[in-house]
Short mmCIF file of C-alpha atoms and ligand atoms in Angstrom, two decimals:
data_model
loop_
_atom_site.label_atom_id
_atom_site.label_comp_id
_atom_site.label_asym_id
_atom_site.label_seq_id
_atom_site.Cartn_x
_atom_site.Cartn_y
_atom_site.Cartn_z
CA UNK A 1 118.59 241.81 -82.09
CA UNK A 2 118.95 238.12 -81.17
CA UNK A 3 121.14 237.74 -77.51
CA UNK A 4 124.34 236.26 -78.16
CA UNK A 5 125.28 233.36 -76.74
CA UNK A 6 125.73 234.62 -73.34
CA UNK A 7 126.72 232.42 -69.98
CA UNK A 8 123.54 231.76 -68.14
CA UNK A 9 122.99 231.58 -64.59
CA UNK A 10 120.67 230.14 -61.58
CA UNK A 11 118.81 233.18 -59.96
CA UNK A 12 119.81 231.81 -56.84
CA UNK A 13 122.31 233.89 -54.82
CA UNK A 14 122.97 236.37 -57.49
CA UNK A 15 119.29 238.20 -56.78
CA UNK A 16 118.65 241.59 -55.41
CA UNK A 17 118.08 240.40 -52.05
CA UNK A 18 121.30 238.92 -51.75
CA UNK A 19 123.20 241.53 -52.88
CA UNK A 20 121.20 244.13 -51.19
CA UNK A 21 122.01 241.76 -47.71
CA UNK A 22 126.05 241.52 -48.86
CA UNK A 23 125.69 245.23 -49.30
CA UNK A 24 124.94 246.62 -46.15
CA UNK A 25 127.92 245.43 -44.31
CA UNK A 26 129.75 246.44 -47.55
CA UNK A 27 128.53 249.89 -47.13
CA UNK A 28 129.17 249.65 -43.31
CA UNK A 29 132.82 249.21 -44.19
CA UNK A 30 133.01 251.79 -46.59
CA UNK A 31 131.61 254.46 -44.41
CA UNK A 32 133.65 253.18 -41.28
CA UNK A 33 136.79 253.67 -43.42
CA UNK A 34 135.92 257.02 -45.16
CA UNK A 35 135.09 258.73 -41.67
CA UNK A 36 138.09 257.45 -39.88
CA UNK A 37 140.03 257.96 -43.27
CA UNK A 38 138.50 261.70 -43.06
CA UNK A 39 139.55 262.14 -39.36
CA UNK A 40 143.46 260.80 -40.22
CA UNK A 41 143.47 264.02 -43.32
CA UNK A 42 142.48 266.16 -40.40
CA UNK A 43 144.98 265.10 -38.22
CA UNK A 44 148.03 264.85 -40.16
CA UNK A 45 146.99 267.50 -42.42
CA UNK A 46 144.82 269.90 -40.42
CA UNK A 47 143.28 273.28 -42.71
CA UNK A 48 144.63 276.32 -40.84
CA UNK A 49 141.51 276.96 -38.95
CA UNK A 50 141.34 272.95 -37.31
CA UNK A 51 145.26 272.99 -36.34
CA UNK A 52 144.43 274.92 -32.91
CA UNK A 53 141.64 272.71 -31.90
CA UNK A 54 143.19 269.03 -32.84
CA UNK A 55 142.03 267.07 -29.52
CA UNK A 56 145.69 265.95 -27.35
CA UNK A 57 142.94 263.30 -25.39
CA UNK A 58 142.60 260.91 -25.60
CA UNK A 59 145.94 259.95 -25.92
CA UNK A 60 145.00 256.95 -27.95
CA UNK A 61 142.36 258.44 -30.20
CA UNK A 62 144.65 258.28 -33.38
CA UNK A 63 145.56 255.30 -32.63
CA UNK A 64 141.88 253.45 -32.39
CA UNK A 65 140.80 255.91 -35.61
CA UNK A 66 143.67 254.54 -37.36
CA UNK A 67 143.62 251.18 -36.59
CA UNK A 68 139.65 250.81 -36.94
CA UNK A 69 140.58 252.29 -40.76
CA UNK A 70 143.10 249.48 -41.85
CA UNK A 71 141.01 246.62 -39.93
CA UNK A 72 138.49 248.02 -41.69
CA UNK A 73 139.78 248.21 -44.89
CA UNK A 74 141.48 244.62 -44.58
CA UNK A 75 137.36 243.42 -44.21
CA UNK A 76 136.44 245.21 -46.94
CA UNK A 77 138.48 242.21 -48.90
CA UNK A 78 136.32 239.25 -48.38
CA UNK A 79 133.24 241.83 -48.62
CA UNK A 80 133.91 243.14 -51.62
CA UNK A 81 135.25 239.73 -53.54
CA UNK A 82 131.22 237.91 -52.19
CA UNK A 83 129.22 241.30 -53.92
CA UNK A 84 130.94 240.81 -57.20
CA UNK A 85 130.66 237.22 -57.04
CA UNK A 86 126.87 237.79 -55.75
CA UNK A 87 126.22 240.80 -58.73
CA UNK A 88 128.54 239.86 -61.76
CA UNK A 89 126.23 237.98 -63.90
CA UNK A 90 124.79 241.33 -64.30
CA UNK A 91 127.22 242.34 -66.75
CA UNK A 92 125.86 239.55 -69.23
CA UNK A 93 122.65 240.89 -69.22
CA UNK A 94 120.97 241.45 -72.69
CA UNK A 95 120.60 244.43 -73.77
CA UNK A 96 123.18 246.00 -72.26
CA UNK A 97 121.64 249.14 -71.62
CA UNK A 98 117.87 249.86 -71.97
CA UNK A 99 117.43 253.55 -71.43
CA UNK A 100 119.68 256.93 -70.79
CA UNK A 101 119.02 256.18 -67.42
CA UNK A 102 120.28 252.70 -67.56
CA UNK A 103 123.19 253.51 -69.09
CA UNK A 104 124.28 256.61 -66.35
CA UNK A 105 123.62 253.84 -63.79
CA UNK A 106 125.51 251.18 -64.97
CA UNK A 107 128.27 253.60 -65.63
CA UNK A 108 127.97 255.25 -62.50
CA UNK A 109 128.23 251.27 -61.31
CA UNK A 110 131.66 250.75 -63.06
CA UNK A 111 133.12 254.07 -61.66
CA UNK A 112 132.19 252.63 -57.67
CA UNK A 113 133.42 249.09 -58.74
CA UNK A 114 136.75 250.60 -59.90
CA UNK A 115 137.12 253.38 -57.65
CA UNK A 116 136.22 250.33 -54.84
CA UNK A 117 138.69 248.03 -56.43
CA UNK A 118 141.42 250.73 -56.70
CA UNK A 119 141.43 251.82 -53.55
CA UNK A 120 141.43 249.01 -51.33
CA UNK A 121 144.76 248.06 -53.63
CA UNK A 122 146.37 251.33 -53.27
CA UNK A 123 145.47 250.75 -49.14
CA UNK A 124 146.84 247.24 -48.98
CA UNK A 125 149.93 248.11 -51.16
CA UNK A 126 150.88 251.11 -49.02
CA UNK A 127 150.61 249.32 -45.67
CA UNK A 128 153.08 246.79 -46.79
CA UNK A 129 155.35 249.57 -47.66
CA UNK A 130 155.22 247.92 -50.87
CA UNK A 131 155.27 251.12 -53.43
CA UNK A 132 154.55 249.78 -57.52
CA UNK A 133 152.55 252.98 -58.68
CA UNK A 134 153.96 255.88 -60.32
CA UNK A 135 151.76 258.49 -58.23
CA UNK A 136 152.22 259.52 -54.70
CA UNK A 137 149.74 257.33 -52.56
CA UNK A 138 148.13 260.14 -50.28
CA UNK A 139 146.46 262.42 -52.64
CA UNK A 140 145.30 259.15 -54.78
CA UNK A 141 143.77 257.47 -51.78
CA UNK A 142 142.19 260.75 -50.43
CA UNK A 143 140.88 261.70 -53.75
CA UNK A 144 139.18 258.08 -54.66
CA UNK A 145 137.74 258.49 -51.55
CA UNK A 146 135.65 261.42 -52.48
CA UNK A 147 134.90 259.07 -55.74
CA UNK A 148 134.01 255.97 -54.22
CA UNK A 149 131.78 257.76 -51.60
CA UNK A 150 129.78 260.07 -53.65
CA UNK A 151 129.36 257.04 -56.41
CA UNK A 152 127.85 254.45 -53.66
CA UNK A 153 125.74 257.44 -52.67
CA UNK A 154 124.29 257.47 -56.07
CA UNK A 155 124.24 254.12 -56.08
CA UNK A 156 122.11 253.51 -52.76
CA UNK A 157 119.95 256.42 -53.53
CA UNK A 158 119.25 255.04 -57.25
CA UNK A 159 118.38 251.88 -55.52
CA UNK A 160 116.84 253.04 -51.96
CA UNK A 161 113.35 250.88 -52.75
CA UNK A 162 115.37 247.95 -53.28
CA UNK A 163 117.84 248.86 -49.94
CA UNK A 164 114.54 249.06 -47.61
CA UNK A 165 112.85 246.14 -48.76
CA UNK A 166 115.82 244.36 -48.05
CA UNK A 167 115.29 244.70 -44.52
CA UNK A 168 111.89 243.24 -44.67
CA UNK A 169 111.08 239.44 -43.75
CA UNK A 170 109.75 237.65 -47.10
CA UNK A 171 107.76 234.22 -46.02
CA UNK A 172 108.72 231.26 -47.61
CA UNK A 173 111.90 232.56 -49.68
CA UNK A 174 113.22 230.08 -51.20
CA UNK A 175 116.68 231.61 -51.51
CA UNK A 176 116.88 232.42 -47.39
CA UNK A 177 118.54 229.37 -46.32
CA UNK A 178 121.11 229.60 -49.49
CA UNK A 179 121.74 233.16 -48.35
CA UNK A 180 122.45 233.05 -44.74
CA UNK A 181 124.89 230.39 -45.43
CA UNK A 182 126.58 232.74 -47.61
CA UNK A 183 126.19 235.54 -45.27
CA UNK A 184 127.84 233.43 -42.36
CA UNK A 185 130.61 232.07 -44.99
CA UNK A 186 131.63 235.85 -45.64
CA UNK A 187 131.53 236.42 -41.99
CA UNK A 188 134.28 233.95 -41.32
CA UNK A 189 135.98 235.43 -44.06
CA UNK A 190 136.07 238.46 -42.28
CA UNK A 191 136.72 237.04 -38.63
CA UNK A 192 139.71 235.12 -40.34
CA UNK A 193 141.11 238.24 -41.97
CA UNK A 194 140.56 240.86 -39.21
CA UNK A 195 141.73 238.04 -36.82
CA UNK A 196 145.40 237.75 -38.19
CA UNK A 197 146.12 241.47 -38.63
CA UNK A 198 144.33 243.18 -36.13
CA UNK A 199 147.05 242.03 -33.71
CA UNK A 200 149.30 244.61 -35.25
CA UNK A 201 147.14 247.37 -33.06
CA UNK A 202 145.11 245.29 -30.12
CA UNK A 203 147.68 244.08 -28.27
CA UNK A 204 145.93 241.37 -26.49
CA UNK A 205 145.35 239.48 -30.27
CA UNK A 206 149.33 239.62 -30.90
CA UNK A 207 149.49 235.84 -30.78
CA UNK A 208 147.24 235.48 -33.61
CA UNK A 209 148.68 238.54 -35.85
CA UNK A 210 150.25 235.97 -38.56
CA UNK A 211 149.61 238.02 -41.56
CA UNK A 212 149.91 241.91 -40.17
CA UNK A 213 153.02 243.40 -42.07
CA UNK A 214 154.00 244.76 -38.84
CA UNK A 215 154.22 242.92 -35.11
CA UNK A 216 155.37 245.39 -32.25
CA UNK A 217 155.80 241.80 -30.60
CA UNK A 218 159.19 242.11 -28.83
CA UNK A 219 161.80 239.42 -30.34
CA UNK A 220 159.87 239.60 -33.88
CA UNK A 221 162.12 241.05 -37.15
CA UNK A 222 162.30 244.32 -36.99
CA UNK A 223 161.36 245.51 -33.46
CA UNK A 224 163.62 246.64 -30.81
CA UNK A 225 162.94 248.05 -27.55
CA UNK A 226 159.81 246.99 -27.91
CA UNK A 227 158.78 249.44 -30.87
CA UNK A 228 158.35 247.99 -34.85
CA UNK A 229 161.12 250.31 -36.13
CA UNK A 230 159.45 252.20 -39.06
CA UNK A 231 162.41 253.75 -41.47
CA UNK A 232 165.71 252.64 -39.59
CA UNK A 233 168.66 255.33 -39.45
CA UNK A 234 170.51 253.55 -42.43
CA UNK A 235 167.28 253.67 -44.28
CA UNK A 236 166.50 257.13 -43.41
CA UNK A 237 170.43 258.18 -44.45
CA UNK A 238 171.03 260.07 -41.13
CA UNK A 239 174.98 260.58 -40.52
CA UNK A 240 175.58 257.90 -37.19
CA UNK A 241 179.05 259.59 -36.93
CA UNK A 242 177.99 262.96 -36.39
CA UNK A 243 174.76 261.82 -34.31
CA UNK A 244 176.56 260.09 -31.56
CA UNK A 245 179.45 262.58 -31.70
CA UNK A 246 179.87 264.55 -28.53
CA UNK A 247 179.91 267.39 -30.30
CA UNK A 248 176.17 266.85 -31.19
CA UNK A 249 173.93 269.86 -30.46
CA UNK A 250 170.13 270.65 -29.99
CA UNK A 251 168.91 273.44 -31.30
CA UNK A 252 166.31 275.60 -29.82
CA UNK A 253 164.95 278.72 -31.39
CA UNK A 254 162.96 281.20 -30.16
CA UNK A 255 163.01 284.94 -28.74
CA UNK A 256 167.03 283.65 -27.84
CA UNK A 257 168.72 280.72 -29.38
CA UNK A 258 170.12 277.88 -27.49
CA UNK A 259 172.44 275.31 -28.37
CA UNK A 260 172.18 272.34 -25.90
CA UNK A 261 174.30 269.03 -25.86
CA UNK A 262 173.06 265.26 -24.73
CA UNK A 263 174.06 266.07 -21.19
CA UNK A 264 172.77 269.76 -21.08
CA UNK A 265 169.30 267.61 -21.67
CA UNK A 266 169.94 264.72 -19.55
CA UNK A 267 170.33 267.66 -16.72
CA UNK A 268 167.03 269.08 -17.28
CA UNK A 269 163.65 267.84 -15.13
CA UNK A 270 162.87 264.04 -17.13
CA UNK A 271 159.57 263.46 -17.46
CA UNK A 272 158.17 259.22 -17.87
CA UNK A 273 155.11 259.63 -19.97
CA UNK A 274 153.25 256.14 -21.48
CA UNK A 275 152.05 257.53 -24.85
CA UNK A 276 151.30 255.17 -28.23
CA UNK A 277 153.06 255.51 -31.41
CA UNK A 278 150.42 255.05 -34.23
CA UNK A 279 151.70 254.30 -37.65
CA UNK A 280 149.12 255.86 -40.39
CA UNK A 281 149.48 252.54 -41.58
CA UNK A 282 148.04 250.52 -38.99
CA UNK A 283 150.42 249.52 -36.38
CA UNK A 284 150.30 250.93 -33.02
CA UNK A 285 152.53 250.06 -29.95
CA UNK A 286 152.76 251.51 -26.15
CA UNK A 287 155.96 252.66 -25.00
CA UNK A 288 157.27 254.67 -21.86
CA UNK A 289 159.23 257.63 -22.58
CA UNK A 290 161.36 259.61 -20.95
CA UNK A 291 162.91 263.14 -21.27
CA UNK A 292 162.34 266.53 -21.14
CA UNK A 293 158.67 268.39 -21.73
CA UNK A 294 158.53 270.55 -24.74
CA UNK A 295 157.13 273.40 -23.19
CA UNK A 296 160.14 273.22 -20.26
CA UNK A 297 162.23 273.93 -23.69
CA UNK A 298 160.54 276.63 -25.37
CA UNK A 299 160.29 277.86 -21.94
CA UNK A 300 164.27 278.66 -21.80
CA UNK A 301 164.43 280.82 -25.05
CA UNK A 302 161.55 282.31 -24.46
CA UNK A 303 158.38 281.62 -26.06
CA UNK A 304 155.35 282.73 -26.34
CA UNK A 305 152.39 281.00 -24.43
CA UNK A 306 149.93 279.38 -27.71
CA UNK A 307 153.00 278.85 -29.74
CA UNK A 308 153.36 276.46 -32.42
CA UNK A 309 156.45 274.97 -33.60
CA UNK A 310 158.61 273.35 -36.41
CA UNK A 311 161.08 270.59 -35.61
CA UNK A 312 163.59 269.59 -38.26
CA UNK A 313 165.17 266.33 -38.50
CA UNK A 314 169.08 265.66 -38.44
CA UNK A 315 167.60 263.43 -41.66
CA UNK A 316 168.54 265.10 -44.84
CA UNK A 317 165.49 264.40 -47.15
CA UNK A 318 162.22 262.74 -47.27
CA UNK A 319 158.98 263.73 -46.52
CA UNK A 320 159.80 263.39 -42.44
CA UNK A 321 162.35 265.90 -42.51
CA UNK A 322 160.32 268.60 -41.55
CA UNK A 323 157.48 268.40 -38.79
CA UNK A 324 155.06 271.32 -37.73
CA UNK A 325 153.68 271.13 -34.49
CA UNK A 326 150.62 272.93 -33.58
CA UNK A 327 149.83 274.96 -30.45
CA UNK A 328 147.87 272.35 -28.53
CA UNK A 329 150.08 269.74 -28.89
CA UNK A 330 153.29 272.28 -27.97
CA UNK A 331 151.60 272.97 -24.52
CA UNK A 332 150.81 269.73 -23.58
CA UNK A 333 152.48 268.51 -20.51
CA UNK A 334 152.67 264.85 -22.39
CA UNK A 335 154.83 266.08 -25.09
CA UNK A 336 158.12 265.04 -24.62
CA UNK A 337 161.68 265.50 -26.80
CA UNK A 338 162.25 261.65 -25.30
CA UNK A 339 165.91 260.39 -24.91
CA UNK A 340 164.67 257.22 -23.52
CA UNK A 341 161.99 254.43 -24.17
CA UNK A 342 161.16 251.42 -22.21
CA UNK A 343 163.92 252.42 -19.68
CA UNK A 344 166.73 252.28 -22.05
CA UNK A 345 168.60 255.02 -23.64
CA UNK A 346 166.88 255.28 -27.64
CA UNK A 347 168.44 253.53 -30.04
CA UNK A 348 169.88 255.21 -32.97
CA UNK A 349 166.79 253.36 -35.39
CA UNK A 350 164.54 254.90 -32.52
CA UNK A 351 165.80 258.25 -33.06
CA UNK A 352 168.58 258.88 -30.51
CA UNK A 353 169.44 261.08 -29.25
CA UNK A 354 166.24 262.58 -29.50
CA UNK A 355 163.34 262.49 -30.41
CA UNK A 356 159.57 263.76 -30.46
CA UNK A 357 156.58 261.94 -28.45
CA UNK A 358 153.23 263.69 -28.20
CA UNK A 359 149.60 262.69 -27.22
CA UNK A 360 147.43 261.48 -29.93
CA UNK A 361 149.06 262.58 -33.28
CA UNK A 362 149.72 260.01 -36.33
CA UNK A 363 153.13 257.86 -36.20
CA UNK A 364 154.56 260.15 -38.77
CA UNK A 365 154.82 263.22 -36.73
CA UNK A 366 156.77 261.38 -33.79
CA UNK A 367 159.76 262.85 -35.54
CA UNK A 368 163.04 260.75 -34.90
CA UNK A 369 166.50 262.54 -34.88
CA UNK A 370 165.85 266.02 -33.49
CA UNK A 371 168.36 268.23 -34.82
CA UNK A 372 166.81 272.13 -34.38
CA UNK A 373 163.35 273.42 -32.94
CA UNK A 374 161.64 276.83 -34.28
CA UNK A 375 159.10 278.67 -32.30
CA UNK A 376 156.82 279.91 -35.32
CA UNK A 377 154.38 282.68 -33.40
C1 LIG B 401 136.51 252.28 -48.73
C2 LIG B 401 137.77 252.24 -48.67
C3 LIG B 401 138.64 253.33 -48.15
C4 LIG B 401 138.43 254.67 -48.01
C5 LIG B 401 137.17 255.44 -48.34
C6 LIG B 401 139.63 255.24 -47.48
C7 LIG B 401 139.82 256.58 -47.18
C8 LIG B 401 140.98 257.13 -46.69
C9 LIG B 401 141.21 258.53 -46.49
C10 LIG B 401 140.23 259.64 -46.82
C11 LIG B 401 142.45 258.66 -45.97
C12 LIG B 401 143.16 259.96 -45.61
C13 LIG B 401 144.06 260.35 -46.74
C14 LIG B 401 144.76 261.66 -46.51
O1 LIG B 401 145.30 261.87 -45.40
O2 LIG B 401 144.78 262.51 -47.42
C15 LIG B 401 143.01 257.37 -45.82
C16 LIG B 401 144.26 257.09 -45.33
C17 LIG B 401 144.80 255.83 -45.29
N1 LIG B 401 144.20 254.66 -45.68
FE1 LIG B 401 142.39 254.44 -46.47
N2 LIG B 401 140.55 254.25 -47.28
C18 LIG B 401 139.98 253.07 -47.69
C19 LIG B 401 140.53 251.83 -47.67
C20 LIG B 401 141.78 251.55 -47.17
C21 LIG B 401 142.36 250.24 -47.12
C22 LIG B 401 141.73 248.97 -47.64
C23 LIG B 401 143.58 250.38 -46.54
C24 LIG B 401 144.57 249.33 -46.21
C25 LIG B 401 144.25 248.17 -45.76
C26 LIG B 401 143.77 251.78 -46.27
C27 LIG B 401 144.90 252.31 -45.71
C28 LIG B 401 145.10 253.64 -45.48
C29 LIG B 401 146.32 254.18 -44.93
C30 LIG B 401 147.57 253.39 -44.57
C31 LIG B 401 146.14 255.56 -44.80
C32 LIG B 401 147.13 256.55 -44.24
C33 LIG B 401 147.92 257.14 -45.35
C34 LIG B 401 148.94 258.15 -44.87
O3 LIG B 401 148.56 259.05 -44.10
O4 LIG B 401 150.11 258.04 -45.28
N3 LIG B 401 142.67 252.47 -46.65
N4 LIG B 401 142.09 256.44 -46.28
N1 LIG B 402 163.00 261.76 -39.08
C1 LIG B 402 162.05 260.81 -39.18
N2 LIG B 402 161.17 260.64 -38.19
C2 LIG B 402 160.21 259.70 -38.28
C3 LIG B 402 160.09 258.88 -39.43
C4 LIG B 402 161.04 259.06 -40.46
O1 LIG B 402 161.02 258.36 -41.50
N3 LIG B 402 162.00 260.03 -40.31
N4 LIG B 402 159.07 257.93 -39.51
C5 LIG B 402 157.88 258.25 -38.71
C6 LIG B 402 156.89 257.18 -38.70
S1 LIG B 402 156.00 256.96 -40.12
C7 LIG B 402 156.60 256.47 -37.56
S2 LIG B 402 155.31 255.39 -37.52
C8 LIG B 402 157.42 256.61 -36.35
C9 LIG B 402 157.91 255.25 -35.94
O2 LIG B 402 158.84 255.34 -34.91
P1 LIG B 402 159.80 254.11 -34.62
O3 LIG B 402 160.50 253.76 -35.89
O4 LIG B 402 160.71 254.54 -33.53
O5 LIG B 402 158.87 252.99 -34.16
O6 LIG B 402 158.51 257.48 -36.55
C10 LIG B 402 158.22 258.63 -37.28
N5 LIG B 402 159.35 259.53 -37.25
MO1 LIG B 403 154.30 255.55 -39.65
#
């Protein structure tokens, strides 16, 4: 069968080589946001047997995992955008398929390219808190990530001849000059990307963070005592009235119940811990809080040393409502029910009148607006 007429183009920049070169920092990005992306499902979503041995230190740990996974992902942008440009005349190639084999790759090809494509998109949607899709995020993102790293497995290993050559000098290639220019084009790409966002999380870039969705930068829209405010109370439909009521009450089950109010807390041994939140989505800022230790709590009604708790949220839906707290995180001396950050009593967006802080656990288990603590064993 004659080709059709089919757009042709120079070999240059759209060989092997190139994309081979384009690939491996591709790949680099890939795997540095499917580990950290497997390490944030652990954390926020431990299996029963990892729960007890989640790591309290070091304090910032989630936050560098989590942060590393977003800057990462915001790279994989300008990587991904130079390998199609560097690979797409492949899908004008005539035949389009010359064997079984050919066929399973190239279809193997479009699953990665999609799965690639998808995910970044679902990734950059969600930290905007910008939510188009029908489907829940989490499970999407966590299950494309399986996809997308078993197909560029198959994809590397298909191609593993190609992958090593790649790393061997070829005298007199024509293409090499051509190349590195692109190589150092897609590297500014990167630099100018990762530069404007990664401010969000390294606080000494803040100046530069003009495209980050989030700035912890005090004075900036949408930050007060010197914390980005994730879901404010009117957001978050708590009742205002009945949290700054005096009749407001903590709740503290265990072997006995107690029922403690503002002051009853205020009067117990304050504690001034400097502990990160980090937002799953890619912000991170250092406060100091101040209140009273968890385990000075459970303490009073009588827990059990190794116990593991649930804290419930005066909030009255939404996916925060309801926090578990393993074990290790319960006994830690950093773990605080703060009533104050940054020396100031917490605002009612920051959770007032109380609110969880512990060492090295994702943003979304800082749960604001305390309203009752279980001891579950
Ligand atoms: C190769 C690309 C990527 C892979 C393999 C990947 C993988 C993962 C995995 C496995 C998780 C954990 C999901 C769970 O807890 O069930 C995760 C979480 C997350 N990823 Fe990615 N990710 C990628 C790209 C991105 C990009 C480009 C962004 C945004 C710029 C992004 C933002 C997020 C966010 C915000 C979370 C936290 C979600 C939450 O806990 O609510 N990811 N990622
Ligand atoms: N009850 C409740 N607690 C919550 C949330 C929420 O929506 N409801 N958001 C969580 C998330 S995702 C983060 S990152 C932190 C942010 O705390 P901040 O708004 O005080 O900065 O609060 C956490 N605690
Ligand atoms: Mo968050």
């Amino acid at each position: 069968m004659p080709a059709p007429p089919l757009p042709r183009f120079s070999e240059r920049l759209h060989d092997a080589r190139t994309a081979t070169a384009v690939g491996r920092w591709l790949g680099l990005g890939v795997l540095v946001c499917f580990l950290t992306g497997l390490v944030s499902h652990g954390v926020q979503t431990p299996p029963g047997w990892l729960a007890p041995l989640l790591p309290t230190r070091p304090v910032w740990g989630y936050r560098v995992t989590q942060g590393l996974h977003v800057a990462c992902g915001i790279a994989l942008v300008p990587l991904l955008l130079v390998k199609l440009w560097v690979v797409y005349p492949r899908l004008f190639v005539w035949p389009p398929v010359r064997s079984v084999a050919n066929a399973l790759d190239r279809l193997s090809i479009a699953v990665l390219v999609s799965a690639a494509l998808l995910e970044v998109l679902l990734g950059l949607t969600n930290i905007t808190q910008w939510y188009p899709w029908p489907f829940p995020f989490k499970p999407v993102h966590w299950a494309l990530a399986w996809v997308l790293a078993g197909s560029l497995l198959l994809h590397v290993g298909v191609r593993l001849g190609l992958v090593v050559a790649g790393w061997r000098r070829v005298a007199g290639d024509p293409v090499e000059a051509d190349r590195r220019s692109l190589l150092r084009g897609m590297g500014a790409g990167v630099a100018a990307v990762t530069l404007t966002t990664v401010g969000q999380t390294a606080t000494p870039l803040r100046p530069l963070n003009l495209l980050a969705p989030r700035d912890p930068e005090p004075g900036t829209a949408g930050t007060t005592q010197g914390l980005p405010i994730n879901r404010s109370a009117a957001a978050a439909g708590v009742d205002a009235a009945e949290l700054t009521s005096p009749d407001w009450r903590l709740t503290v089950v265990g072997e006995r119940e107690e029922r403690l109010s503002l002051g009853a807390l205020r009067a117990l041994p304050q504690h001034t811990e400097r502990l990160p939140i980090a937002c799953v989505e890619g912000w991170s800022a250092s406060a100091e809080w101040t209140g009273v230790r968890l385990s000075d709590l459970l303490r009073r009604v009588g827990a059990a040393e190794g116990a593991s708790v649930r804290v419930v949220s005066a909030q009255r839906s939404g996916g925060y409502r309801v926090m578990e707290m393993p074990a290790g995180y319960v006994r830690d001396p950093l773990t605080l029910l703060a009533l104050r950050v940054n020396g100031e009593v917490l605002s009612l967006d920051h959770g007032f009148p109380a609110r969880i802080i512990a060492p090295n656990r994702p943003g979304v288990w800082q749960t604001k607006w305390v309203a009752r603590i279980e001891v579950l064993r």
